[in-house]
Structures are given as structure tokens and as C-alpha cells.
PDB file of C-alpha atoms in Angstrom:
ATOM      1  CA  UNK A  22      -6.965 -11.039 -29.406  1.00 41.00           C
ATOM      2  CA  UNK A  23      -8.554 -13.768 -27.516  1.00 45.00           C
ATOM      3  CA  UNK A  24      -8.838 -11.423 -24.670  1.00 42.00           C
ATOM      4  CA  UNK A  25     -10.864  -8.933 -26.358  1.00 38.00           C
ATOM      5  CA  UNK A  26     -13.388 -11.302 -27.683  1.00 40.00           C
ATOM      6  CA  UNK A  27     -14.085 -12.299 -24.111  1.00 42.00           C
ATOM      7  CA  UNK A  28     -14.350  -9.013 -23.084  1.00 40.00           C
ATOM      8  CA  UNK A  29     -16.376  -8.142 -26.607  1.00 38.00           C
ATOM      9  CA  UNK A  30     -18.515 -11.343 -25.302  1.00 42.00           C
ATOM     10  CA  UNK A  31     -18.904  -9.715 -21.955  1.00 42.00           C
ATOM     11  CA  UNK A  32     -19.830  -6.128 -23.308  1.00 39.00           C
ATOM     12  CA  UNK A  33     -22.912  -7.303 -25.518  1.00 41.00           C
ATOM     13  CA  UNK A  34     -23.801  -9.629 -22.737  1.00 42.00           C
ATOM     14  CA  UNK A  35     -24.237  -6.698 -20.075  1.00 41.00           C
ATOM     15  CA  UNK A  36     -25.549  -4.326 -22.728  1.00 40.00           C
ATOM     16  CA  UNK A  37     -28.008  -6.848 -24.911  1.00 43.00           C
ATOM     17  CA  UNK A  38     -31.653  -5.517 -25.299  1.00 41.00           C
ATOM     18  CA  UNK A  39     -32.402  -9.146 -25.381  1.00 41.00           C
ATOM     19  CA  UNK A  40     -31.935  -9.858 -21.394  1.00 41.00           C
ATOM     20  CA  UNK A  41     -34.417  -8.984 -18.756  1.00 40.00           C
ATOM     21  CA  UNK A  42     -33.165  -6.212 -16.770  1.00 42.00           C
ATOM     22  CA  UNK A  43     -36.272  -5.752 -14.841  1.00 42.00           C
ATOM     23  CA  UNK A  44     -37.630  -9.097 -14.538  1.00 43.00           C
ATOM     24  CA  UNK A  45     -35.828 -11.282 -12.349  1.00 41.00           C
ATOM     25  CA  UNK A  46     -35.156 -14.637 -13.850  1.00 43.00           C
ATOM     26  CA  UNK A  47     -34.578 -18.246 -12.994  1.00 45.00           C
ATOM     27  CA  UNK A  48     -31.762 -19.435 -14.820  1.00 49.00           C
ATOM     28  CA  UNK A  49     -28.928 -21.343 -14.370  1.00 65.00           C
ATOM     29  CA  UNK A  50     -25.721 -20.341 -13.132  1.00 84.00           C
ATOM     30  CA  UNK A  51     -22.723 -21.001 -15.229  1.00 89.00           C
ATOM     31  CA  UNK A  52     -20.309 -22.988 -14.073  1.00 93.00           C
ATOM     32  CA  UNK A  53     -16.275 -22.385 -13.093  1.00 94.00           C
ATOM     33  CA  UNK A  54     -14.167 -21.996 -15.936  1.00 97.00           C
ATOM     34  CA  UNK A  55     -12.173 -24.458 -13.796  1.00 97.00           C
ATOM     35  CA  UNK A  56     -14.534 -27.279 -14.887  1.00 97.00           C
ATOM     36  CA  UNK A  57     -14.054 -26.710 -18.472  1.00 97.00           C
ATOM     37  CA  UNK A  58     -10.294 -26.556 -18.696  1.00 98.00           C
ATOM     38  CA  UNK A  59      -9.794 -29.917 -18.312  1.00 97.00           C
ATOM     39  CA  UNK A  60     -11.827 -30.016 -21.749  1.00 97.00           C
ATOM     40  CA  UNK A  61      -9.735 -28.329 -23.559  1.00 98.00           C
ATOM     41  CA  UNK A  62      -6.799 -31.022 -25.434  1.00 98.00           C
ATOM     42  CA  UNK A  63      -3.498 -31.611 -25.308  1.00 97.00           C
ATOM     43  CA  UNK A  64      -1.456 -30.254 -28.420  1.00 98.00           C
ATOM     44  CA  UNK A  65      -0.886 -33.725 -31.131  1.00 97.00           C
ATOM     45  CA  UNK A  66       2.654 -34.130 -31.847  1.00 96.00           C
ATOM     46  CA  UNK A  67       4.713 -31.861 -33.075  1.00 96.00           C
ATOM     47  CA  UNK A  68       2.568 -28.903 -31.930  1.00 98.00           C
ATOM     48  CA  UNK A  69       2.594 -26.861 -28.913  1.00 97.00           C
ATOM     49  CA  UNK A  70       0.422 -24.856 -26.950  1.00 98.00           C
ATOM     50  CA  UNK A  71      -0.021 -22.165 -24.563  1.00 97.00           C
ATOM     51  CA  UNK A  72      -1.351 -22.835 -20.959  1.00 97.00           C
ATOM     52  CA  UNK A  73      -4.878 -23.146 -21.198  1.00 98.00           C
ATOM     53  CA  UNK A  74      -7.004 -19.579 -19.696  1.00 98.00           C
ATOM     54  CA  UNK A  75     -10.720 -19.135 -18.331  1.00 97.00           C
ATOM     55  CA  UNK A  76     -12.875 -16.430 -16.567  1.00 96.00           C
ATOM     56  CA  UNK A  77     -15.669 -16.461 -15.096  1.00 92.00           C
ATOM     57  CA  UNK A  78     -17.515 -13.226 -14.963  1.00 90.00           C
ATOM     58  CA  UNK A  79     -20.939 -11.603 -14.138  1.00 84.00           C
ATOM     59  CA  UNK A  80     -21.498  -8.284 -15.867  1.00 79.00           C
ATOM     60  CA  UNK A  81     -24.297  -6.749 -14.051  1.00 77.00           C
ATOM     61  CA  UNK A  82     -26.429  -9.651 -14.026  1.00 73.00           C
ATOM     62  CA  UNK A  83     -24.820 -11.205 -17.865  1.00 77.00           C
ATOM     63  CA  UNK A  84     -22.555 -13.859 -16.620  1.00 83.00           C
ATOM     64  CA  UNK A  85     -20.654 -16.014 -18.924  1.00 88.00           C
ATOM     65  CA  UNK A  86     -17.727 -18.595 -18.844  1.00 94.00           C
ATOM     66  CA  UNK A  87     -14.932 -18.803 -21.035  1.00 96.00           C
ATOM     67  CA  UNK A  88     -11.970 -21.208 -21.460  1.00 98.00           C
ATOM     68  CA  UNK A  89      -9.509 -20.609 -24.499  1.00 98.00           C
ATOM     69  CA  UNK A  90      -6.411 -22.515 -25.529  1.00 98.00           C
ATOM     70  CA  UNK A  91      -4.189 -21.566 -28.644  1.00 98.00           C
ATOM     71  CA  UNK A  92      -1.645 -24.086 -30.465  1.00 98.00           C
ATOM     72  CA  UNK A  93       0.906 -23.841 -32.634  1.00 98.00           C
ATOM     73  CA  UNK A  94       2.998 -25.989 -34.919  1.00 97.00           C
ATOM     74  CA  UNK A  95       6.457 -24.588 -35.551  1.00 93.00           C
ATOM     75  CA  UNK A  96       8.181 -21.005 -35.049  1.00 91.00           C
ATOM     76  CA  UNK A  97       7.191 -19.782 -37.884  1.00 92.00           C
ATOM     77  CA  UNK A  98       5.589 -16.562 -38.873  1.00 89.00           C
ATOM     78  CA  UNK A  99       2.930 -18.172 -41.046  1.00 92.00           C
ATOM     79  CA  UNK A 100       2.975 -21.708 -39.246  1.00 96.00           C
ATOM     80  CA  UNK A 101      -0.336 -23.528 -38.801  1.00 98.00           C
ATOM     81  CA  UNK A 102      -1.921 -22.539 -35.430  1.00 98.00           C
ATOM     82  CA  UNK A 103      -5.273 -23.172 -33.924  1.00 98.00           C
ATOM     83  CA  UNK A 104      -7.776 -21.542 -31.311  1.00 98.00           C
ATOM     84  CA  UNK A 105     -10.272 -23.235 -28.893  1.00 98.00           C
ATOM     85  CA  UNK A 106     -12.618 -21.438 -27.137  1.00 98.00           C
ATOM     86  CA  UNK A 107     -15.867 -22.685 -25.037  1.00 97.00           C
ATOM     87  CA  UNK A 108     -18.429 -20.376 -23.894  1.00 94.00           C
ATOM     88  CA  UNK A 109     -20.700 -21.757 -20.717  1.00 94.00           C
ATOM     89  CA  UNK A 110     -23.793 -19.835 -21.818  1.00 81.00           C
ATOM     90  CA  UNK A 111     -26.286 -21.347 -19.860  1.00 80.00           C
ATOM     91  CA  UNK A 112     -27.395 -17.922 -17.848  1.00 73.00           C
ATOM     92  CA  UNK A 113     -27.585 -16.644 -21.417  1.00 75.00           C
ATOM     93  CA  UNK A 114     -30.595 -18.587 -24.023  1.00 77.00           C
ATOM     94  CA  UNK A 115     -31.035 -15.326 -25.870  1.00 79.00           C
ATOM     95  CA  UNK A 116     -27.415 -15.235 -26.331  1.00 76.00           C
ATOM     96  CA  UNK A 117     -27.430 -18.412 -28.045  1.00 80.00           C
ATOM     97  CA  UNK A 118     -30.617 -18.178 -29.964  1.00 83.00           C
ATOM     98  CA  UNK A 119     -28.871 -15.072 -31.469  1.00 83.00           C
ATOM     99  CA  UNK A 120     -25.483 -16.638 -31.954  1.00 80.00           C
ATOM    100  CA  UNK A 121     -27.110 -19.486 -33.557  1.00 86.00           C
ATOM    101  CA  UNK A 122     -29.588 -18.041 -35.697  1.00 86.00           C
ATOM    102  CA  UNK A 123     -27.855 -18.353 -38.969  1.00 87.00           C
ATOM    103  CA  UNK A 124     -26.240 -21.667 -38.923  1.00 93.00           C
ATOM    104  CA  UNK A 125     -28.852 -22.728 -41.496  1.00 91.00           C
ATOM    105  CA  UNK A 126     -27.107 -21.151 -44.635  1.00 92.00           C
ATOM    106  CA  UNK A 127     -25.298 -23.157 -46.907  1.00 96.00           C
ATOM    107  CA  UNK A 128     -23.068 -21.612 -49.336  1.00 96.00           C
ATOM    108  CA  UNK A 129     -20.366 -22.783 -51.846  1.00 97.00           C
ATOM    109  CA  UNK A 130     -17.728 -20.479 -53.677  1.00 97.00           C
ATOM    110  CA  UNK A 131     -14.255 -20.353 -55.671  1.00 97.00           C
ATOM    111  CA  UNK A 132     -13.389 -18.513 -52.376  1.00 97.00           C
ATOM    112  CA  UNK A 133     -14.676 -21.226 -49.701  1.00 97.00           C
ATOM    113  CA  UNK A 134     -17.886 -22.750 -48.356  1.00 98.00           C
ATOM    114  CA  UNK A 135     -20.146 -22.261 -45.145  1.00 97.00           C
ATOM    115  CA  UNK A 136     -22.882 -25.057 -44.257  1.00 97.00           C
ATOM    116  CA  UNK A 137     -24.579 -26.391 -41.052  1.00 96.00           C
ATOM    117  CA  UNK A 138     -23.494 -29.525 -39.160  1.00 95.00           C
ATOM    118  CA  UNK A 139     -24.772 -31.759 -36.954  1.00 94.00           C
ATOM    119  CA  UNK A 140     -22.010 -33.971 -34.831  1.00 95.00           C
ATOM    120  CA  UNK A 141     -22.645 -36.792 -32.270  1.00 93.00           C
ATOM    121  CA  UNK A 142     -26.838 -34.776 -32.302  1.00 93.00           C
ATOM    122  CA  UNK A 143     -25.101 -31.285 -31.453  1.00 94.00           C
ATOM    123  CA  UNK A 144     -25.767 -28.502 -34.002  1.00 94.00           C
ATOM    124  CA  UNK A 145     -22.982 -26.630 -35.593  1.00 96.00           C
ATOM    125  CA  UNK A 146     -22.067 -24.666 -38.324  1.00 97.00           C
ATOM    126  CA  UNK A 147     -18.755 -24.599 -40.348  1.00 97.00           C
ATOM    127  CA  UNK A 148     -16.811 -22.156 -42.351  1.00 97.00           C
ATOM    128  CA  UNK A 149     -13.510 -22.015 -44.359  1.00 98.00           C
ATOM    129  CA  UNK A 150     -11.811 -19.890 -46.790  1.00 98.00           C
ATOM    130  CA  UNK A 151      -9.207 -21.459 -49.511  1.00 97.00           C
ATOM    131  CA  UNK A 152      -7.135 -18.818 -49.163  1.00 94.00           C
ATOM    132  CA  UNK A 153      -5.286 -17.789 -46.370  1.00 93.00           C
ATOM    133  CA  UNK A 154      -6.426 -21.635 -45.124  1.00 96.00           C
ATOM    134  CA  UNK A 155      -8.408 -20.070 -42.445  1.00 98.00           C
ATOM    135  CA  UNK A 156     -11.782 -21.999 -40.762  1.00 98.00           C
ATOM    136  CA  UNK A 157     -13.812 -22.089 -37.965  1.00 98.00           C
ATOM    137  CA  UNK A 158     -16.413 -24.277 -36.655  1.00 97.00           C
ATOM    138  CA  UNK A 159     -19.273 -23.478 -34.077  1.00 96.00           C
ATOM    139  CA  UNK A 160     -20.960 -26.057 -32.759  1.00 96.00           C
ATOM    140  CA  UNK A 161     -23.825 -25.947 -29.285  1.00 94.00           C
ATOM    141  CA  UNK A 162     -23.119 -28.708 -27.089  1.00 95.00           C
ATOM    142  CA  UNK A 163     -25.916 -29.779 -24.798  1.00 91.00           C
ATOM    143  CA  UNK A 164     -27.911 -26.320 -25.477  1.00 88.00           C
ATOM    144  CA  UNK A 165     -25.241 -24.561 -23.356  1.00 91.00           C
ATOM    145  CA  UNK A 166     -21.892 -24.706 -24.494  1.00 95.00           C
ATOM    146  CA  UNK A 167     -20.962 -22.786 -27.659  1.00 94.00           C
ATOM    147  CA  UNK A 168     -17.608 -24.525 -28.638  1.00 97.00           C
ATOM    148  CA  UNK A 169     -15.261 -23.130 -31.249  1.00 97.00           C
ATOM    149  CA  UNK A 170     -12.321 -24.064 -33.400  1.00 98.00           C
ATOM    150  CA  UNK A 171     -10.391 -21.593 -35.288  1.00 98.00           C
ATOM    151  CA  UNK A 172      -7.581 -22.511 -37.909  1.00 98.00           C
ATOM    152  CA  UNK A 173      -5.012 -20.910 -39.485  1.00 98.00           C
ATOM    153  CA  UNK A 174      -2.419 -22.299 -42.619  1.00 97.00           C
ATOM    154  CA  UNK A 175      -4.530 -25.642 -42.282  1.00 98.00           C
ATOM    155  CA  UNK A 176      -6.453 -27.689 -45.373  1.00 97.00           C
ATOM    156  CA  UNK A 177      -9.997 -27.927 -44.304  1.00 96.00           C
ATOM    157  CA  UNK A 178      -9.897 -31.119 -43.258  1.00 97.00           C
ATOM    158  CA  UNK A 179      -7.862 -30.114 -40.756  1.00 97.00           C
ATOM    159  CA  UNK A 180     -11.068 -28.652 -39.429  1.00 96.00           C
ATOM    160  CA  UNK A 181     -12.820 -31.948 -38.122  1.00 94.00           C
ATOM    161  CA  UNK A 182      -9.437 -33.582 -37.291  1.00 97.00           C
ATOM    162  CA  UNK A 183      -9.139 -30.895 -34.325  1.00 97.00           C
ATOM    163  CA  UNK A 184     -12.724 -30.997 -33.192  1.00 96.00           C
ATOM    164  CA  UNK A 185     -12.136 -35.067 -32.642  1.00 96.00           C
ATOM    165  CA  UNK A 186      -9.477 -34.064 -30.763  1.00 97.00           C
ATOM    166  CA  UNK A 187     -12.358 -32.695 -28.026  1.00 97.00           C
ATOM    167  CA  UNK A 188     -14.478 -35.273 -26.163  1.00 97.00           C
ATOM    168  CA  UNK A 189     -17.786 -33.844 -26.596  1.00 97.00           C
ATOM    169  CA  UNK A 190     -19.255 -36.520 -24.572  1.00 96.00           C
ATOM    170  CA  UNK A 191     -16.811 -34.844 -21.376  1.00 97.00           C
ATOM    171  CA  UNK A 192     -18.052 -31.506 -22.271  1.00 97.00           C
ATOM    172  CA  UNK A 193     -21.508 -32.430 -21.888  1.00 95.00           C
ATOM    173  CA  UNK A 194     -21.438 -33.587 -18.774  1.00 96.00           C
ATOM    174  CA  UNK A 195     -19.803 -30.661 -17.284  1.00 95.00           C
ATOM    175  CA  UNK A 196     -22.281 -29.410 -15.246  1.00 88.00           C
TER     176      UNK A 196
END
């Protein structure tokens, strides 16, 4: 699955009406995934976790960093996992402005909530659904980095308890 949202990612990249094809453009180059896995956490006890993956591609011009890490607590079917994925989107502002574009809805329901976020002056956006326990939160670090955490079988807290697992402050100073 992860795999196919980077190439998904890739796709609309190349193919986006929003990018210059004509024009060339000054902007700057993303970095090696190889920077950014070192971002990505360890697993907290009594979870584990797959190797940690990247790619760094350039799509006809689109390029775009990705670095993805899944965990997992227990061997069961419906056990509590989680996804973290950061896109370098720095060769990309239109990307972002779209991806970003409607993080200012807030919304509360028997079925879940969405709202906006703001954490350590990065802004985000968070969603969660009470049943199956699934969330995710989006948040831009630094203009550039679109970080995400995905859960699965987890109480909503469990939400912000995984993104303090990630120093933001060590993301941001990738460069």
C-alpha cells in the first residue's frame, strides 16, 4: 500500500496542471531520502517495526522524497499498527498549497472529528474516526516537509503520543 501512494504521489506530481512545464524554474532540490531516515523513530516498547524505506525520484521534472516506516504491536490480525511517512516537497509549492488547502475545516460527529492544528508553529490538520480507531495527522514542517501519521486499533490520543515520538526540531533542519 505504502508503495502505491508513493508512486500515486509521483503520478500527480509528473502529470499536475499546476507545475510549469514550459517555464523553467528555480527551485530547490529535494534532498536524499537518506537524510530523512534517520527521522523516522524507533518502535516504543512492545512494538515493532519494519526497516525504515525512502526514494528519491524525479518524474520528468516533479521530483519528490519519501521516507515511510510502519509499526506494529503484536501478531495479531487486528493489532494496533501505525504508518509514518515524510514527503520532502520542496521542488513542489503547488503541491503543498494543494495538499494543504483544506486543513481549515473543523468538524465534529457521533462518527469522529477533523480540525486544524498548529504544533511547535507548524500547521497541521488532524482526523479520526471512533470506529474502526483509525486517524491520521498531517502536519507541514518548515514549509517543506509534509509529515504524516496514520493509526490503526488506537484511541485518539494515541494520535499525538506518536507524533512526540518525532523530533520535529531534527526534521527541520534537514536540509
Amino acid at each position: 500500500m505504502k508503495r502505491a501512494i508513493v508512486s500515486f504521489l509521483t503520478l500527480v506530481l509528473a502529470s499536475s496542471p499546476l507545475l510549469a512545464q514550459d517555464e523553467p524554474t528555480l527551485v530547490p532540490d529535494v534532498i536524499n531520502f537518506q537524510k530523512l531516515l534517520p527521522v523516522l523513530p524507533e518502535p516504543p516498547s512492545g512494538w515493532s517495526a519494519d526497516k525504515p524505506e525512502g526514494s528519491t525520484t524525479d518524474a520528468g521534472g516533479a521530483k519528490i522524497t519519501t521516507v515511510h516506516r510502519d509499526y506494529k504491536k503484536g501478531d495479531a490480525d487486528n493489532a494496533p499498527t501505525t504508518s509514518i511517512s515524510i514527503i520532502d516537497a520542496a521542488a513542489n509549492p503547488d503541491y503543498v498549497e494543494v495538499a494543504t488547502a483544506g486543513w481549515n475545516v473543523t468538524q465534529t460527529t457521533t462518527e469522529g472529528y477533523a480540525k486544524p492544528l498548529t504544533i511547535e508553529g507548524n500547521p497541521g490538520f488532524e482526523t479520526y474516526e471512533n470506529e474502526p480507531k483509525h486517524g491520521t495527522i498531517w502536519l507541514l514542517v518548515t514549509k517543506r516537509y509534509l509529515l504524516q501519521v496514520d493509526i490503526n486499533a488506537q484511541d485518539a490520543k494515541e494520535l499525538q503520543e506518536w507524533l512526540k515520538r518525532i523530533d520535529l526540531k531534527k526534521l527541520a533542519a534537514v536540509k
